[in-house]
PDB file of C-alpha atoms and ligand atoms in Angstrom:
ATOM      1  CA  UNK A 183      66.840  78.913 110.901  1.00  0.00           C
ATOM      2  CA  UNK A 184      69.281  81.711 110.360  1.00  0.00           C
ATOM      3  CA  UNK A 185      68.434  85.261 109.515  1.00  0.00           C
ATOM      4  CA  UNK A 186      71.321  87.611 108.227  1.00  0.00           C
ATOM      5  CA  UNK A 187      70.894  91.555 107.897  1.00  0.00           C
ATOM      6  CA  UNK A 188      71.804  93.225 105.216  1.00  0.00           C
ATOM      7  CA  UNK A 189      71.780  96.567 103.579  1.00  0.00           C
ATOM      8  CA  UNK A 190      72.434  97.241 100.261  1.00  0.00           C
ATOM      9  CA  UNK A 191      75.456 100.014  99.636  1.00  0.00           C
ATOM     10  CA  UNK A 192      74.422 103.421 100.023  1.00  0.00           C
ATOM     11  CA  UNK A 193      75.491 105.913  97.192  1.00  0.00           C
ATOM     12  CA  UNK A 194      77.328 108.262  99.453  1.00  0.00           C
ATOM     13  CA  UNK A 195      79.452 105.284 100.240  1.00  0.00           C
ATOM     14  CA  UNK A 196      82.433 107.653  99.293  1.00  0.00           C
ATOM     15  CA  UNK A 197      81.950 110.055 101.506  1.00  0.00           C
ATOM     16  CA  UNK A 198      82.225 107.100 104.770  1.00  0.00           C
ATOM     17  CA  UNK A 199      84.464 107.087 108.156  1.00  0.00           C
ATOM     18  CA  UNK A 200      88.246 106.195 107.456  1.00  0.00           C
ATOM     19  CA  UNK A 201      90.899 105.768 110.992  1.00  0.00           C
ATOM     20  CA  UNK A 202      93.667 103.399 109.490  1.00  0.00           C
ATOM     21  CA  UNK A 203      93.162 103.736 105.586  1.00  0.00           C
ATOM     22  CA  UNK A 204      93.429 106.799 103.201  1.00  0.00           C
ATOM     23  CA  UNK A 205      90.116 107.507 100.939  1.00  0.00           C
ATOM     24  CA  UNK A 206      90.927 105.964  97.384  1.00  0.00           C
ATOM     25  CA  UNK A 207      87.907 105.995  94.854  1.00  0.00           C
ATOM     26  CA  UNK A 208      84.940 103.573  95.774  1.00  0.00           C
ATOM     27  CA  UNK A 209      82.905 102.228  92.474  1.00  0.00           C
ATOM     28  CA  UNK A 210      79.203 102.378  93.713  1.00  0.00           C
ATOM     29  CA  UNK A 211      78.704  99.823  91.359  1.00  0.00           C
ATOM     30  CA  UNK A 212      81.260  97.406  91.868  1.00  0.00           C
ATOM     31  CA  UNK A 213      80.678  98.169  95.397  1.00  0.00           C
ATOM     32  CA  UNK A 214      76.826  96.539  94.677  1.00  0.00           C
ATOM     33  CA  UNK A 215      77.959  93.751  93.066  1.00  0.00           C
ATOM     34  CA  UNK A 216      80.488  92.801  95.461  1.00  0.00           C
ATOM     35  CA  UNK A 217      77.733  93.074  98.272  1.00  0.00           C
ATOM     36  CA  UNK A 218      74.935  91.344  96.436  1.00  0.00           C
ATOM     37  CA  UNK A 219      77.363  88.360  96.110  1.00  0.00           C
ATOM     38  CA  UNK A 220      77.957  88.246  99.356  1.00  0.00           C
ATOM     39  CA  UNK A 221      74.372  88.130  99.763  1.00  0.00           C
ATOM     40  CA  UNK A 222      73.629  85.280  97.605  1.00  0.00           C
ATOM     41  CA  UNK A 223      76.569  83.635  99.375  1.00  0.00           C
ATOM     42  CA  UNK A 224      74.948  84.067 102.702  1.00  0.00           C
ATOM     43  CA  UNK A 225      71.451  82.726 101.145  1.00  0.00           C
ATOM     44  CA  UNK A 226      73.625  79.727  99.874  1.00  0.00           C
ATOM     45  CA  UNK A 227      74.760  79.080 103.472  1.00  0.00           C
ATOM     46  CA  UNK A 228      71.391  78.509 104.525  1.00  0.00           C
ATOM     47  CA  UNK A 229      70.781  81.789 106.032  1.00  0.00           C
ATOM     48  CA  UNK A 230      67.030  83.526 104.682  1.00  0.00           C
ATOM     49  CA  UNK A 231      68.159  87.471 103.784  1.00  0.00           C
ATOM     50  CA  UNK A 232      66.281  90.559 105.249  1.00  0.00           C
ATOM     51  CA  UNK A 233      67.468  93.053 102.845  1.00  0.00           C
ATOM     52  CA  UNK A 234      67.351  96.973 103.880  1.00  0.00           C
ATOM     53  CA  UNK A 235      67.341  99.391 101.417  1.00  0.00           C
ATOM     54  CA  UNK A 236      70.197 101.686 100.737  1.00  0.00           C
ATOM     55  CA  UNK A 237      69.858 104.536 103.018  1.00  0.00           C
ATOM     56  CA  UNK A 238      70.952 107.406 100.132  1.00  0.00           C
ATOM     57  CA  UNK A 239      72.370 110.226 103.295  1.00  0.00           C
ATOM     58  CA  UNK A 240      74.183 107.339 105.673  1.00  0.00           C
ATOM     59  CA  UNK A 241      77.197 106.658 103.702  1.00  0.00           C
ATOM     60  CA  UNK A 242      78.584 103.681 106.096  1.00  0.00           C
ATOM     61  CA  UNK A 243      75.300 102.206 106.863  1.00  0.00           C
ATOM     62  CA  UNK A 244      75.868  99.126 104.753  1.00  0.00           C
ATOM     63  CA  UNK A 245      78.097  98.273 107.869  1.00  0.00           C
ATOM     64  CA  UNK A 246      75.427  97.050 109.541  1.00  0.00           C
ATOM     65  CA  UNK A 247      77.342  95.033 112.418  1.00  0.00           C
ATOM     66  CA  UNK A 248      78.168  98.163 114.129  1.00  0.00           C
ATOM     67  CA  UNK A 249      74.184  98.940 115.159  1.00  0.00           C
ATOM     68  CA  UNK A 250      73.485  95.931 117.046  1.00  0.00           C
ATOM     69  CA  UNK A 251      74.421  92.852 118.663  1.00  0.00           C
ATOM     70  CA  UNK A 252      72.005  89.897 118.617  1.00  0.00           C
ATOM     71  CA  UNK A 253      72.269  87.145 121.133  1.00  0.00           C
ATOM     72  CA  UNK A 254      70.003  83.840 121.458  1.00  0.00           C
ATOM     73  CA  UNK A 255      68.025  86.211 124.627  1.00  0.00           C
ATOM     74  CA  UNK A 256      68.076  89.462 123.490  1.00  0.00           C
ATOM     75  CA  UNK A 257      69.535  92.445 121.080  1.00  0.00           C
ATOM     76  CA  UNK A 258      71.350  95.526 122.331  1.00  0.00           C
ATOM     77  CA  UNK A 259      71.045  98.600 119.975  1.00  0.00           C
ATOM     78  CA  UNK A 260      74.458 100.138 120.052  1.00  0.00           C
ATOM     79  CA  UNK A 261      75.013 104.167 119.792  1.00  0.00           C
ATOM     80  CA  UNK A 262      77.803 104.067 117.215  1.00  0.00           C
ATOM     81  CA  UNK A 263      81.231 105.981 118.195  1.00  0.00           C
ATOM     82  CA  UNK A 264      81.045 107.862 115.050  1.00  0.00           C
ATOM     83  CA  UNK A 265      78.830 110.523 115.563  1.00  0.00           C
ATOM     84  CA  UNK A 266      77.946 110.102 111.648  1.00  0.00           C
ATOM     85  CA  UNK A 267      76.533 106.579 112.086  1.00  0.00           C
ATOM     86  CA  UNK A 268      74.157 107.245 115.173  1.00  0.00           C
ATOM     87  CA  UNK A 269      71.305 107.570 112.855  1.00  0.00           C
ATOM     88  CA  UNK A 270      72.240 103.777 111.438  1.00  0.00           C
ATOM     89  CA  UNK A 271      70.574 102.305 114.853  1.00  0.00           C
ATOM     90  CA  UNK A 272      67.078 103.345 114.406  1.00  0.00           C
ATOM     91  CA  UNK A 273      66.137 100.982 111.615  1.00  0.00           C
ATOM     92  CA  UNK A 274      67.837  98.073 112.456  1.00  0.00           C
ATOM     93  CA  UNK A 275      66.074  98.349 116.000  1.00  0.00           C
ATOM     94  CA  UNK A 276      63.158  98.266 114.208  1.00  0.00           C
ATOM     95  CA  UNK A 277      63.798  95.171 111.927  1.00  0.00           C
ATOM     96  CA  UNK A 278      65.332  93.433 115.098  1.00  0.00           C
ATOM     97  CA  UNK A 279      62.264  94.396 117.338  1.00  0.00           C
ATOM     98  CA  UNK A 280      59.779  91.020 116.339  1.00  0.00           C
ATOM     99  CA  UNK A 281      62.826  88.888 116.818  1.00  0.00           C
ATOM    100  CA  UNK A 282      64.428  89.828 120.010  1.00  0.00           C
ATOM    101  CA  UNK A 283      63.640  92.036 123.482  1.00  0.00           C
ATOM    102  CA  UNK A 284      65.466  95.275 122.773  1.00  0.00           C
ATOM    103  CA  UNK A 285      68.535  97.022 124.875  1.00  0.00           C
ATOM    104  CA  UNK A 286      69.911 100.220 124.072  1.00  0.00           C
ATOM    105  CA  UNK A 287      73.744 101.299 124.913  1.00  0.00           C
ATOM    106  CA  UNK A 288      73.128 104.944 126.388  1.00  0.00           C
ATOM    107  CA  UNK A 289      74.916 108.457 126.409  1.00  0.00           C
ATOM    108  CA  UNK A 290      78.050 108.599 127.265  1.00  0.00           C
ATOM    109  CA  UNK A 291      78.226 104.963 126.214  1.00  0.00           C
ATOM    110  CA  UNK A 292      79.654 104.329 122.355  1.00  0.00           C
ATOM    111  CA  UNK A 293      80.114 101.032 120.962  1.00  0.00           C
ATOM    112  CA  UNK A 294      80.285  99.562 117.626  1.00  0.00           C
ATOM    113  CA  UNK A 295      79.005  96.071 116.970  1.00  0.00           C
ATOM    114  CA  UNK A 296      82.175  95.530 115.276  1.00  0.00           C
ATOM    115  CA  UNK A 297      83.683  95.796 118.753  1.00  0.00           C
ATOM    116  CA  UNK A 298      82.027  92.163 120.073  1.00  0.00           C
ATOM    117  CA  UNK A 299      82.918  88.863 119.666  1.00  0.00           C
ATOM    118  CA  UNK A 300      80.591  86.252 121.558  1.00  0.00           C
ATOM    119  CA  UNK A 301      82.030  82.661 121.838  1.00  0.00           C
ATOM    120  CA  UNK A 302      79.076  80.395 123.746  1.00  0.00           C
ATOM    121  CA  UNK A 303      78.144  82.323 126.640  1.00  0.00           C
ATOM    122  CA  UNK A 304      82.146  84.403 126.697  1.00  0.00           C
ATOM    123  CA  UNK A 305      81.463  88.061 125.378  1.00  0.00           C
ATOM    124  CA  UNK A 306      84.778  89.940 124.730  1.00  0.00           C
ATOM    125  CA  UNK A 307      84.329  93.580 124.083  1.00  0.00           C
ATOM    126  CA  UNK A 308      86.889  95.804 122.189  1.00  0.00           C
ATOM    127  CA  UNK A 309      88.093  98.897 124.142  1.00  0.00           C
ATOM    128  CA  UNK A 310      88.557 100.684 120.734  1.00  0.00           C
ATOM    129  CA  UNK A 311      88.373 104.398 119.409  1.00  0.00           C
ATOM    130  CA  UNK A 312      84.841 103.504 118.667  1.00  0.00           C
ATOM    131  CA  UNK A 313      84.014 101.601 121.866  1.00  0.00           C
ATOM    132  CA  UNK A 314      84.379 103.185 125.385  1.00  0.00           C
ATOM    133  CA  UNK A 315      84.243 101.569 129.106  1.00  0.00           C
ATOM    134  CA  UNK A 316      81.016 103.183 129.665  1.00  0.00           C
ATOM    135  CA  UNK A 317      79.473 101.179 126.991  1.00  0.00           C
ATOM    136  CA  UNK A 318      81.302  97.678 127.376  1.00  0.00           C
ATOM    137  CA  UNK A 319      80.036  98.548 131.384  1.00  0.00           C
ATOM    138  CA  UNK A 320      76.522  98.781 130.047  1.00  0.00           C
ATOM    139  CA  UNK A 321      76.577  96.022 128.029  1.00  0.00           C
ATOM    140  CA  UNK A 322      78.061  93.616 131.104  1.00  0.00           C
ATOM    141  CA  UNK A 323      74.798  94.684 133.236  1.00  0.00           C
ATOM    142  CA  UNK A 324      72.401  93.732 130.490  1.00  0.00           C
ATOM    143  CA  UNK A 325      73.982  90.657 129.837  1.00  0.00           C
ATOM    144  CA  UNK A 326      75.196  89.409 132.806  1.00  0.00           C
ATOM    145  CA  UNK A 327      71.388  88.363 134.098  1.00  0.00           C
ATOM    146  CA  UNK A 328      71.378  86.131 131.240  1.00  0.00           C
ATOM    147  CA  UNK A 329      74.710  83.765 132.491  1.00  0.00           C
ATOM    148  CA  UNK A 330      77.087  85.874 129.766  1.00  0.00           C
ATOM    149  CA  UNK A 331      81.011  87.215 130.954  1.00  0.00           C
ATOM    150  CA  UNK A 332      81.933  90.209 129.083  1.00  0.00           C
ATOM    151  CA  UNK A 333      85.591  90.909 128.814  1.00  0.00           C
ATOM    152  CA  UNK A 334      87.445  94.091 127.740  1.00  0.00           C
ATOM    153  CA  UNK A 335      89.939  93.662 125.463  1.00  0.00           C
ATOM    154  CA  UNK A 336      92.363  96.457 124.356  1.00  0.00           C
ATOM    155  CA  UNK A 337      92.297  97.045 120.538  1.00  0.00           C
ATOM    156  CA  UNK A 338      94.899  99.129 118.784  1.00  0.00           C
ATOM    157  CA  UNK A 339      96.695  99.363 115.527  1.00  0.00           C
ATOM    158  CA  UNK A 340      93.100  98.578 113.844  1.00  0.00           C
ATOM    159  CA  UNK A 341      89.111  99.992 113.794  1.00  0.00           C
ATOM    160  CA  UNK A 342      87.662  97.183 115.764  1.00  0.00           C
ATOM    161  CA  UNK A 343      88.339  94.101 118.054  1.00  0.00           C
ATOM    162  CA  UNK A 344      86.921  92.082 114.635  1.00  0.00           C
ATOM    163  CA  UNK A 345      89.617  93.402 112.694  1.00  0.00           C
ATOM    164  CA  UNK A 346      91.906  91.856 115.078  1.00  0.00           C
ATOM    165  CA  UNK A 347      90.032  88.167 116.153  1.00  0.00           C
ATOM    166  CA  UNK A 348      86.896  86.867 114.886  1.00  0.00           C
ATOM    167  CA  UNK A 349      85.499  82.897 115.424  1.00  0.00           C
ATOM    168  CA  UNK A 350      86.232  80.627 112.976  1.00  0.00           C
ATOM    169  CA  UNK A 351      84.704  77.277 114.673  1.00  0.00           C
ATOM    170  CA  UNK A 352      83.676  76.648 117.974  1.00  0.00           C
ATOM    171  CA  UNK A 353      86.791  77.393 119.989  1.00  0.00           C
ATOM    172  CA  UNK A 354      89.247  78.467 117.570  1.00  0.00           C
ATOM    173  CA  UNK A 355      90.431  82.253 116.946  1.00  0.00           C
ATOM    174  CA  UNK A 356      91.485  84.141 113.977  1.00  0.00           C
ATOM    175  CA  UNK A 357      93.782  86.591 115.029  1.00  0.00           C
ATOM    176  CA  UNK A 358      96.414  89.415 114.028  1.00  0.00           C
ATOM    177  CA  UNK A 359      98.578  88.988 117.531  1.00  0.00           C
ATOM    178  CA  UNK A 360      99.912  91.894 116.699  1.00  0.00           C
ATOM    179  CA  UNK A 361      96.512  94.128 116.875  1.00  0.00           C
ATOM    180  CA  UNK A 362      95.562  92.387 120.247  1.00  0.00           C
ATOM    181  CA  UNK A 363      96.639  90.195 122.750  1.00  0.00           C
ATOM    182  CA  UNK A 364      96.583  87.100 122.381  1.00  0.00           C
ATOM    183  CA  UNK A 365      96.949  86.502 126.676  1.00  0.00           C
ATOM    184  CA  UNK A 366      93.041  87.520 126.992  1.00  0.00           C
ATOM    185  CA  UNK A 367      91.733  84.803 125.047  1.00  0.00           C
ATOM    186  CA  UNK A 368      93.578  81.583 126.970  1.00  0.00           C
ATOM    187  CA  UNK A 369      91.511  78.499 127.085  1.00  0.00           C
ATOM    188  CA  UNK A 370      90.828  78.883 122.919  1.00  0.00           C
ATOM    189  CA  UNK A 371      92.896  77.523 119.940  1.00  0.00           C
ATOM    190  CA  UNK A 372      94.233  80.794 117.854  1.00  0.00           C
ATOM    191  CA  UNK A 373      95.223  80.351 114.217  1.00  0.00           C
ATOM    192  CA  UNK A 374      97.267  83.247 113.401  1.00  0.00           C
ATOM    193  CA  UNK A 375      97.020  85.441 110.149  1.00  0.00           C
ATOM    194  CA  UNK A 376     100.002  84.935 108.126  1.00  0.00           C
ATOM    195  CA  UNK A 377     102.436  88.143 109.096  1.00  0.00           C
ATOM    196  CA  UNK A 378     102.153  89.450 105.163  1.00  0.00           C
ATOM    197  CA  UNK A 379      98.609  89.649 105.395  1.00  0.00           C
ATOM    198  CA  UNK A 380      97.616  91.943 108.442  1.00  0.00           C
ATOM    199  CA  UNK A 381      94.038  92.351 107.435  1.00  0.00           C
ATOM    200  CA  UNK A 382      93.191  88.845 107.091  1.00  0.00           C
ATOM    201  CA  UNK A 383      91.330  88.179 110.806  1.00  0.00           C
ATOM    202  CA  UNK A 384      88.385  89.368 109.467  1.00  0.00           C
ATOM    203  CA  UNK A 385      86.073  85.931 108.918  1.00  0.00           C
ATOM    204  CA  UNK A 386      82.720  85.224 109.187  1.00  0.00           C
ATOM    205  CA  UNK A 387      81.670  81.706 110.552  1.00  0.00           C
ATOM    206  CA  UNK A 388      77.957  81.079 108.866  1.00  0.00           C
ATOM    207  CA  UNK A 389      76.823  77.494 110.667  1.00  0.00           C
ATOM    208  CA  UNK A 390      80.459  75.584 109.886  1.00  0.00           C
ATOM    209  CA  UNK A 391      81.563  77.459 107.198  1.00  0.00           C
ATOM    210  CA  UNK A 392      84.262  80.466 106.771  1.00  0.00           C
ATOM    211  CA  UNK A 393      83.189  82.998 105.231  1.00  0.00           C
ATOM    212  CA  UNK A 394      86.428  84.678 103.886  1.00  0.00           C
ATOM    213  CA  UNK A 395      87.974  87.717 101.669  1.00  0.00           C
ATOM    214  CA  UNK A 396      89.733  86.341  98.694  1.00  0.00           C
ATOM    215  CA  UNK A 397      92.226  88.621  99.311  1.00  0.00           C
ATOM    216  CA  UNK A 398      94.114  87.012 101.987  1.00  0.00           C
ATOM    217  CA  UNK A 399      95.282  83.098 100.172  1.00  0.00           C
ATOM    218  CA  UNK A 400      98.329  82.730 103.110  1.00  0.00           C
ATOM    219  CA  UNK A 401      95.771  82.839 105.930  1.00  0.00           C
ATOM    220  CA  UNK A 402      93.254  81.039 103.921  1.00  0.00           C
ATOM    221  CA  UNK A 403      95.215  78.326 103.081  1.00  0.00           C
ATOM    222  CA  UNK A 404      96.474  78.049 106.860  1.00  0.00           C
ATOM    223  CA  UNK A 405      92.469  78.054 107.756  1.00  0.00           C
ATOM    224  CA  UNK A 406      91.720  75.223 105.408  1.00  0.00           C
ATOM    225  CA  UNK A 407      95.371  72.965 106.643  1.00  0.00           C
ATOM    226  CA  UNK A 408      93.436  73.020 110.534  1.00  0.00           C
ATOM    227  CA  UNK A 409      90.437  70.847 108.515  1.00  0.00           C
ATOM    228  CA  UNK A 410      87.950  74.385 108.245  1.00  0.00           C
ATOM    229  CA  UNK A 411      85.461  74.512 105.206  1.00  0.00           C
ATOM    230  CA  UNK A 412      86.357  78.262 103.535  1.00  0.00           C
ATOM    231  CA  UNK A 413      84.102  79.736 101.373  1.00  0.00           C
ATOM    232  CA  UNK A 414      85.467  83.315  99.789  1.00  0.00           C
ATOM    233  CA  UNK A 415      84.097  86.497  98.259  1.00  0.00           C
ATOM    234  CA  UNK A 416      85.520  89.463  96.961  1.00  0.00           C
ATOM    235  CA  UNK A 417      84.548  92.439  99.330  1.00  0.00           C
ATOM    236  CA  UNK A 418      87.547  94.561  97.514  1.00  0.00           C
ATOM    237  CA  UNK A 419      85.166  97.805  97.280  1.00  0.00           C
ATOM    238  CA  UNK A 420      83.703  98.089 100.285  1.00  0.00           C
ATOM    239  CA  UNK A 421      87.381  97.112 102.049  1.00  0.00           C
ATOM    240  CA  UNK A 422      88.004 100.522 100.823  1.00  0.00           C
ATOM    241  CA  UNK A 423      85.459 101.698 103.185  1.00  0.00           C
ATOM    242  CA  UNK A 424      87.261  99.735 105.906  1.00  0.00           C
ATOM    243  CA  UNK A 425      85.056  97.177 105.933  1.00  0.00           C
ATOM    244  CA  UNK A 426      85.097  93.232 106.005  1.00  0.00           C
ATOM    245  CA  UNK A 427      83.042  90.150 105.846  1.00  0.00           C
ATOM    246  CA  UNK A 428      81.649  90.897 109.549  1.00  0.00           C
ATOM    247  CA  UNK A 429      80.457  93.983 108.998  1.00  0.00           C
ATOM    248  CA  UNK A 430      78.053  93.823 105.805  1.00  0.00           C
ATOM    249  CA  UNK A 431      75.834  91.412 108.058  1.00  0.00           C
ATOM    250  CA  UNK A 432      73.840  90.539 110.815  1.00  0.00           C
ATOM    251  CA  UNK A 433      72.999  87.283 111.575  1.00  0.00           C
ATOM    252  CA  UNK A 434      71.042  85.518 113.933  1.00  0.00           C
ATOM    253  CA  UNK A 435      68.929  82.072 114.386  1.00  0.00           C
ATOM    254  CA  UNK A 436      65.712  82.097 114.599  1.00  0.00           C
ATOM    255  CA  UNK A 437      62.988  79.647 115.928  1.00  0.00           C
ATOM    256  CA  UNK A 438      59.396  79.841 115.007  1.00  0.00           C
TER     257      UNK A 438
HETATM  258  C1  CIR B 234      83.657 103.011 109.760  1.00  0.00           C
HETATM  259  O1  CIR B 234      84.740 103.556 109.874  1.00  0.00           O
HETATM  260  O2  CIR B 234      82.815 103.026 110.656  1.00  0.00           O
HETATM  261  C2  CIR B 234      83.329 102.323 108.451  1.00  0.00           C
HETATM  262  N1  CIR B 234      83.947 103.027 107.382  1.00  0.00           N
HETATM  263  C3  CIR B 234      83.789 100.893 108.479  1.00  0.00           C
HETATM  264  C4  CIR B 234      83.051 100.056 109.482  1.00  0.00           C
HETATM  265  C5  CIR B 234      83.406  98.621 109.410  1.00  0.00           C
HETATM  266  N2  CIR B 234      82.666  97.868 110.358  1.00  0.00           N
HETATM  267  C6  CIR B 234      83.129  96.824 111.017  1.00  0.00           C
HETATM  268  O3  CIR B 234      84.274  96.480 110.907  1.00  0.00           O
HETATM  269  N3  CIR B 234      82.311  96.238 111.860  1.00  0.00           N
END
């Protein structure tokens, strides 16, 4: 069974981090709606929701990719690289805690979920303004005991190495080449965004399905001509926020 994480859109959403964007007016509402779709398409896709409430002083904390990264073996709690999101962690460790053994990334590590990409037992990990070497170091010694490879991968031009590539099915890559490159992911098939749509790597593979912003129809289209089920949603409001389809979840399988 799958579980996805979710956390419904705080009200001082407006007030959130911004590195590549300039602050336009977020709708709190529209925001909501936006996110409970997503929701409902996640529950659709077979995945059974655990639904945190808004948390009313943590205005990015709907992001809640960035706190952790769950593996079959184990979670590690990340400590955000904006100091504004540290307090995000502590509840998702929490909610994580009867499903996995617990890690923590520690001072003067920073990493943001958003950061790692796992393919099968290959961990690439985004050497971003958010994520330093300390923290991708950290994360190679907790994983390695458990047969994973962690890779650092240079980000730039974008927030996170999920801006840049995310999974799309087994071996194949989403990616904006020009955000990362494309040299430290040989051995895997790489669709490309299409050039006019720069923020399209962003996708969210739920069991065989792409989970995809209905913003980007060039790259969408290319996704469905390799044979790939797409599935989109309108995340228009919290993209605002610099956000994507990645970010508003975390999701896991679970075996009773
Ligand atoms: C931030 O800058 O931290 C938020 N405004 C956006 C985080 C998006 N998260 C993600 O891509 N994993």
């Amino acid at each position: 069974m799958l579980v996805a994480v979710t956390r419904d859109v705080s009200p001082a959403i407006g007030r959130c981090e911004l590195t590549h964007i300039r602050r336009q007016t977020i709708t709190l509402n529209t925001a909501r709606v936006q996110h409970r779709l997503y929701e409902r398409s996640l529950a659709e896709l077979g995945c059974r929701l655990h639904q945190l409430p808004a948390e009313e002083e943590l205005p990015d904390s709907v992001f809640v990719e960035d706190a952790a990264i769950v593996l079959d073996e184990l979670a590690v709690i990340t400590r955000p690289g904006a100091e504004s999101r540290r307090p995000e962690t502590r509840p998702i460790a929490d909610l994580l805690a009867p499903y996995r053994k617990l890690f923590r990334i520690q001072q003067p590590g920073t990493m943001d979920g958003g950061d790692v990409l796992q393919t099968g037992k290959t961990v690439f990990a985004g050497l971003s303004t958010r994520t330093n070497l300390e923290a991708i170091d950290q994360l190679r010694a907790v994983l390695s005991p458990f047969g994973y490879t962690v890779h650092a991968v240079q980000v730039k031009g974008c927030l996170h190495l999920k801006s840049a590539v995310t999974a799309v099915a087994e071996d194949t890559l989403l990616m904006n080449p020009e955000w990362v490159d494309e040299e430290a992911f040989k051995g895997k098939e790489i669709i490309r965004v299409d050039p006019a749509e720069p923020r399209g790597a962003n996708a969210l593979l739920v069991g065989r399905t792409v989970l995809y912003p209905a913003a980007y129809s060039r790259t969408r289209r290319r996704l469905e001509d390799q044979g790939l089920t797409v599935r989109t949603v309108d995340l228009s409001e919290l993209a605002k926020a610099e956000g994507g389809v990645t970010c508003c979840s975390l999701i896991f399988d679970y075996r009773q």
